[in-house]
Each structure stands twice: as C-alpha cells, then as structure tokens.
C-alpha cells in the first residue's frame, strides 16, 4: 500500500510515519503490513501535486481548523481540506482518503466531500488500521 501523509505540522507527519512503520512489524493481530511511504505534504495544493506525481493508494489528511483559517494562519493560495478531498475524488476516485484530525466539528461535511474515513487524532491503533488498510486487502 502506497501512503501519502498530509499535515501542516512536520512533527505530526514524522510521528505518523514512525508509528505506522512500527506497526508494520507489530500489528495487533500479528499480520504483516506492507506500507510504502511515498511522500508528505503540508497543504492542499501540495497534496494534489503529490497525488498526481506519486500515485498513492491512501492519503492520510489533516484539515485546517476554522480557527486557523480565521486567524490567517493558512495562505489563501492553498486549497482548503474539503476542496482537496473533492479534487482528489473527482480526479482519482480510487484513492482512499482518511481524514485524521483533532476536531470532530466538520465530520458530516468531510464525509459528504468524499472522505472514506474520519478519525480523531488519538484514536485506537485498530481504528486507524481499519481505516487505512481496506485498500491493502
């Protein structure tokens, strides 16, 4: 399975990669995972560019919060999370999108935009694997 991780925090991206790499060797059910990390992105525009160039099976995507948008912490030139999801699903419908975020406020909108799974950061390992792995089965 080819995985692209998108989060605006480099430490979060690195932590997710390290955690999933560790899980490749020690899954809760003893299975072996074959995850190939094909790239990282820090905004919606980079996600789209990387999906086009790297052909991931799964994009694990965080979304900017409404607070960060209102405080101007995100450039107007970047795509917002919902637009990113819609663009991926329109252009590459087979790419699985797993949204991993700290805020549950936009769950319905995220799923309506086309995300395949919605998880809160801090979810269980099993929930994360169930969201990411269907493409690998």
PDB file of C-alpha atoms in Angstrom:
ATOM      1  CA  UNK A   1       0.000   0.000   0.000  1.00  0.00           C
ATOM      2  CA  UNK A   2       1.351   3.410  -1.007  1.00  0.00           C
ATOM      3  CA  UNK A   3       0.648   6.126   1.596  1.00  0.00           C
ATOM      4  CA  UNK A   4       0.885   9.913   1.438  1.00  0.00           C
ATOM      5  CA  UNK A   5       0.712  11.782   4.756  1.00  0.00           C
ATOM      6  CA  UNK A   6      -0.586  15.357   4.756  1.00  0.00           C
ATOM      7  CA  UNK A   7      -0.477  17.556   7.840  1.00  0.00           C
ATOM      8  CA  UNK A   8       0.690  21.135   8.308  1.00  0.00           C
ATOM      9  CA  UNK A   9       2.894  20.073  11.244  1.00  0.00           C
ATOM     10  CA  UNK A  10       6.151  18.317  10.225  1.00  0.00           C
ATOM     11  CA  UNK A  11       6.416  16.630  13.627  1.00  0.00           C
ATOM     12  CA  UNK A  12       2.956  15.099  13.211  1.00  0.00           C
ATOM     13  CA  UNK A  13       3.879  13.764   9.767  1.00  0.00           C
ATOM     14  CA  UNK A  14       7.092  12.253  11.113  1.00  0.00           C
ATOM     15  CA  UNK A  15       5.304  10.754  14.118  1.00  0.00           C
ATOM     16  CA  UNK A  16       2.623   9.146  11.954  1.00  0.00           C
ATOM     17  CA  UNK A  17       5.242   7.660   9.675  1.00  0.00           C
ATOM     18  CA  UNK A  18       7.222   6.320  12.642  1.00  0.00           C
ATOM     19  CA  UNK A  19       4.094   4.899  14.283  1.00  0.00           C
ATOM     20  CA  UNK A  20       2.896   3.189  11.111  1.00  0.00           C
ATOM     21  CA  UNK A  21       6.395   1.889  10.395  1.00  0.00           C
ATOM     22  CA  UNK A  22       6.490   0.356  13.884  1.00  0.00           C
ATOM     23  CA  UNK A  23       3.067  -1.180  13.262  1.00  0.00           C
ATOM     24  CA  UNK A  24       4.405  -2.829  10.106  1.00  0.00           C
ATOM     25  CA  UNK A  25       6.437  -5.040  12.422  1.00  0.00           C
ATOM     26  CA  UNK A  26       3.956  -5.414  15.256  1.00  0.00           C
ATOM     27  CA  UNK A  27       0.254  -5.216  14.336  1.00  0.00           C
ATOM     28  CA  UNK A  28      -2.370  -6.006  16.976  1.00  0.00           C
ATOM     29  CA  UNK A  29      -3.481  -9.125  15.075  1.00  0.00           C
ATOM     30  CA  UNK A  30       0.026 -10.283  14.139  1.00  0.00           C
ATOM     31  CA  UNK A  31      -0.391  -9.558  10.425  1.00  0.00           C
ATOM     32  CA  UNK A  32       2.371  -8.080   8.339  1.00  0.00           C
ATOM     33  CA  UNK A  33       1.733  -4.674   6.818  1.00  0.00           C
ATOM     34  CA  UNK A  34       3.348  -3.531   3.616  1.00  0.00           C
ATOM     35  CA  UNK A  35       3.228   0.252   3.754  1.00  0.00           C
ATOM     36  CA  UNK A  36       5.343   2.316   1.418  1.00  0.00           C
ATOM     37  CA  UNK A  37       5.509   5.985   2.378  1.00  0.00           C
ATOM     38  CA  UNK A  38       5.567   7.834  -0.908  1.00  0.00           C
ATOM     39  CA  UNK A  39       5.570  11.387   0.390  1.00  0.00           C
ATOM     40  CA  UNK A  40       4.499  14.141   2.734  1.00  0.00           C
ATOM     41  CA  UNK A  41       2.524  17.309   2.121  1.00  0.00           C
ATOM     42  CA  UNK A  42       1.763  20.307   4.279  1.00  0.00           C
ATOM     43  CA  UNK A  43      -1.175  21.869   2.417  1.00  0.00           C
ATOM     44  CA  UNK A  44      -3.929  21.009  -0.025  1.00  0.00           C
ATOM     45  CA  UNK A  45      -2.100  22.172  -3.125  1.00  0.00           C
ATOM     46  CA  UNK A  46       0.902  20.004  -2.271  1.00  0.00           C
ATOM     47  CA  UNK A  47      -1.416  17.043  -1.662  1.00  0.00           C
ATOM     48  CA  UNK A  48      -2.910  17.372  -5.150  1.00  0.00           C
ATOM     49  CA  UNK A  49       0.534  17.698  -6.742  1.00  0.00           C
ATOM     50  CA  UNK A  50       1.826  14.669  -4.831  1.00  0.00           C
ATOM     51  CA  UNK A  51      -1.210  12.514  -5.639  1.00  0.00           C
ATOM     52  CA  UNK A  52      -0.711  13.280  -9.323  1.00  0.00           C
ATOM     53  CA  UNK A  53       3.030  12.582  -9.246  1.00  0.00           C
ATOM     54  CA  UNK A  54       3.295   9.767  -6.675  1.00  0.00           C
ATOM     55  CA  UNK A  55       0.083   7.754  -7.172  1.00  0.00           C
ATOM     56  CA  UNK A  56      -0.640   6.818  -3.538  1.00  0.00           C
ATOM     57  CA  UNK A  57      -3.334   4.298  -2.652  1.00  0.00           C
ATOM     58  CA  UNK A  58      -4.185   6.196   0.537  1.00  0.00           C
ATOM     59  CA  UNK A  59      -3.914   9.837   1.567  1.00  0.00           C
ATOM     60  CA  UNK A  60      -3.944  10.442   5.308  1.00  0.00           C
ATOM     61  CA  UNK A  61      -5.048  14.054   5.588  1.00  0.00           C
ATOM     62  CA  UNK A  62      -5.438  16.557   8.403  1.00  0.00           C
ATOM     63  CA  UNK A  63      -7.642  19.574   7.829  1.00  0.00           C
ATOM     64  CA  UNK A  64      -7.032  23.160   8.898  1.00  0.00           C
ATOM     65  CA  UNK A  65      -9.347  24.230  11.696  1.00  0.00           C
ATOM     66  CA  UNK A  66     -11.778  27.091  11.301  1.00  0.00           C
ATOM     67  CA  UNK A  67      -9.773  28.951  13.983  1.00  0.00           C
ATOM     68  CA  UNK A  68      -6.555  28.747  11.963  1.00  0.00           C
ATOM     69  CA  UNK A  69      -8.358  29.945   8.838  1.00  0.00           C
ATOM     70  CA  UNK A  70      -9.890  32.896  10.706  1.00  0.00           C
ATOM     71  CA  UNK A  71      -6.563  33.854  12.287  1.00  0.00           C
ATOM     72  CA  UNK A  72      -4.994  33.928   8.821  1.00  0.00           C
ATOM     73  CA  UNK A  73      -2.577  31.084   9.505  1.00  0.00           C
ATOM     74  CA  UNK A  74      -3.322  29.499   6.146  1.00  0.00           C
ATOM     75  CA  UNK A  75      -2.478  31.100   2.846  1.00  0.00           C
ATOM     76  CA  UNK A  76      -5.370  31.988   0.569  1.00  0.00           C
ATOM     77  CA  UNK A  77      -3.445  30.265  -2.242  1.00  0.00           C
ATOM     78  CA  UNK A  78      -3.733  26.858  -0.582  1.00  0.00           C
ATOM     79  CA  UNK A  79      -6.731  24.619  -1.048  1.00  0.00           C
ATOM     80  CA  UNK A  80      -8.849  24.002   1.997  1.00  0.00           C
ATOM     81  CA  UNK A  81      -9.382  20.430   3.164  1.00  0.00           C
ATOM     82  CA  UNK A  82     -12.836  19.952   1.657  1.00  0.00           C
ATOM     83  CA  UNK A  83     -11.694  21.245  -1.736  1.00  0.00           C
ATOM     84  CA  UNK A  84      -8.684  18.952  -1.542  1.00  0.00           C
ATOM     85  CA  UNK A  85     -10.884  15.936  -0.836  1.00  0.00           C
ATOM     86  CA  UNK A  86     -13.300  16.810  -3.647  1.00  0.00           C
ATOM     87  CA  UNK A  87     -10.474  17.340  -6.133  1.00  0.00           C
ATOM     88  CA  UNK A  88      -8.818  14.020  -5.302  1.00  0.00           C
ATOM     89  CA  UNK A  89     -12.070  12.093  -5.523  1.00  0.00           C
ATOM     90  CA  UNK A  90     -13.020  13.773  -8.795  1.00  0.00           C
ATOM     91  CA  UNK A  91      -9.634  13.179 -10.463  1.00  0.00           C
ATOM     92  CA  UNK A  92      -8.545   9.940  -8.752  1.00  0.00           C
ATOM     93  CA  UNK A  93     -11.688   8.227  -7.391  1.00  0.00           C
ATOM     94  CA  UNK A  94      -9.795   5.086  -6.317  1.00  0.00           C
ATOM     95  CA  UNK A  95      -7.518   6.956  -3.910  1.00  0.00           C
ATOM     96  CA  UNK A  96      -8.675   6.299  -0.363  1.00  0.00           C
ATOM     97  CA  UNK A  97      -8.808   9.409   1.832  1.00  0.00           C
ATOM     98  CA  UNK A  98      -8.501   9.039   5.587  1.00  0.00           C
ATOM     99  CA  UNK A  99      -9.016  12.272   7.496  1.00  0.00           C
ATOM    100  CA  UNK A 100      -7.148  12.310  10.798  1.00  0.00           C
ATOM    101  CA  UNK A 101      -7.861  15.474  12.773  1.00  0.00           C
ATOM    102  CA  UNK A 102      -8.212  16.830  16.287  1.00  0.00           C
ATOM    103  CA  UNK A 103     -11.683  18.300  15.745  1.00  0.00           C
ATOM    104  CA  UNK A 104     -14.943  16.432  15.156  1.00  0.00           C
ATOM    105  CA  UNK A 105     -16.943  19.526  14.231  1.00  0.00           C
ATOM    106  CA  UNK A 106     -16.933  19.038  10.441  1.00  0.00           C
ATOM    107  CA  UNK A 107     -17.323  15.237  10.286  1.00  0.00           C
ATOM    108  CA  UNK A 108     -20.501  15.243   8.172  1.00  0.00           C
ATOM    109  CA  UNK A 109     -19.127  17.789   5.674  1.00  0.00           C
ATOM    110  CA  UNK A 110     -15.861  15.860   5.384  1.00  0.00           C
ATOM    111  CA  UNK A 111     -17.628  12.591   4.647  1.00  0.00           C
ATOM    112  CA  UNK A 112     -20.001  14.309   2.194  1.00  0.00           C
ATOM    113  CA  UNK A 113     -16.978  15.776   0.393  1.00  0.00           C
ATOM    114  CA  UNK A 114     -15.824  12.209  -0.283  1.00  0.00           C
ATOM    115  CA  UNK A 115     -13.506  11.164   2.542  1.00  0.00           C
ATOM    116  CA  UNK A 116     -13.542   7.405   3.053  1.00  0.00           C
ATOM    117  CA  UNK A 117     -12.873   7.581   6.785  1.00  0.00           C
ATOM    118  CA  UNK A 118     -12.874  10.180   9.536  1.00  0.00           C
ATOM    119  CA  UNK A 119     -10.781   9.670  12.661  1.00  0.00           C
ATOM    120  CA  UNK A 120      -9.797  11.814  15.582  1.00  0.00           C
ATOM    121  CA  UNK A 121      -6.132  12.077  16.475  1.00  0.00           C
ATOM    122  CA  UNK A 122      -5.620   9.817  19.450  1.00  0.00           C
ATOM    123  CA  UNK A 123      -7.876   7.106  18.024  1.00  0.00           C
ATOM    124  CA  UNK A 124      -7.060   3.485  18.696  1.00  0.00           C
ATOM    125  CA  UNK A 125      -4.496   1.641  16.625  1.00  0.00           C
ATOM    126  CA  UNK A 126      -7.225  -0.741  15.467  1.00  0.00           C
ATOM    127  CA  UNK A 127      -9.409   2.143  14.224  1.00  0.00           C
ATOM    128  CA  UNK A 128      -6.500   3.633  12.314  1.00  0.00           C
ATOM    129  CA  UNK A 129      -5.560   0.318  10.727  1.00  0.00           C
ATOM    130  CA  UNK A 130      -9.187  -0.420   9.806  1.00  0.00           C
ATOM    131  CA  UNK A 131      -9.410   2.971   8.079  1.00  0.00           C
ATOM    132  CA  UNK A 132      -6.106   2.693   6.206  1.00  0.00           C
ATOM    133  CA  UNK A 133      -5.933  -0.986   5.324  1.00  0.00           C
ATOM    134  CA  UNK A 134      -9.045  -1.834   3.275  1.00  0.00           C
ATOM    135  CA  UNK A 135      -7.084  -0.896   0.164  1.00  0.00           C
ATOM    136  CA  UNK A 136      -4.451  -3.475   1.063  1.00  0.00           C
ATOM    137  CA  UNK A 137      -6.876  -6.394   1.378  1.00  0.00           C
TER     138      UNK A 137
END
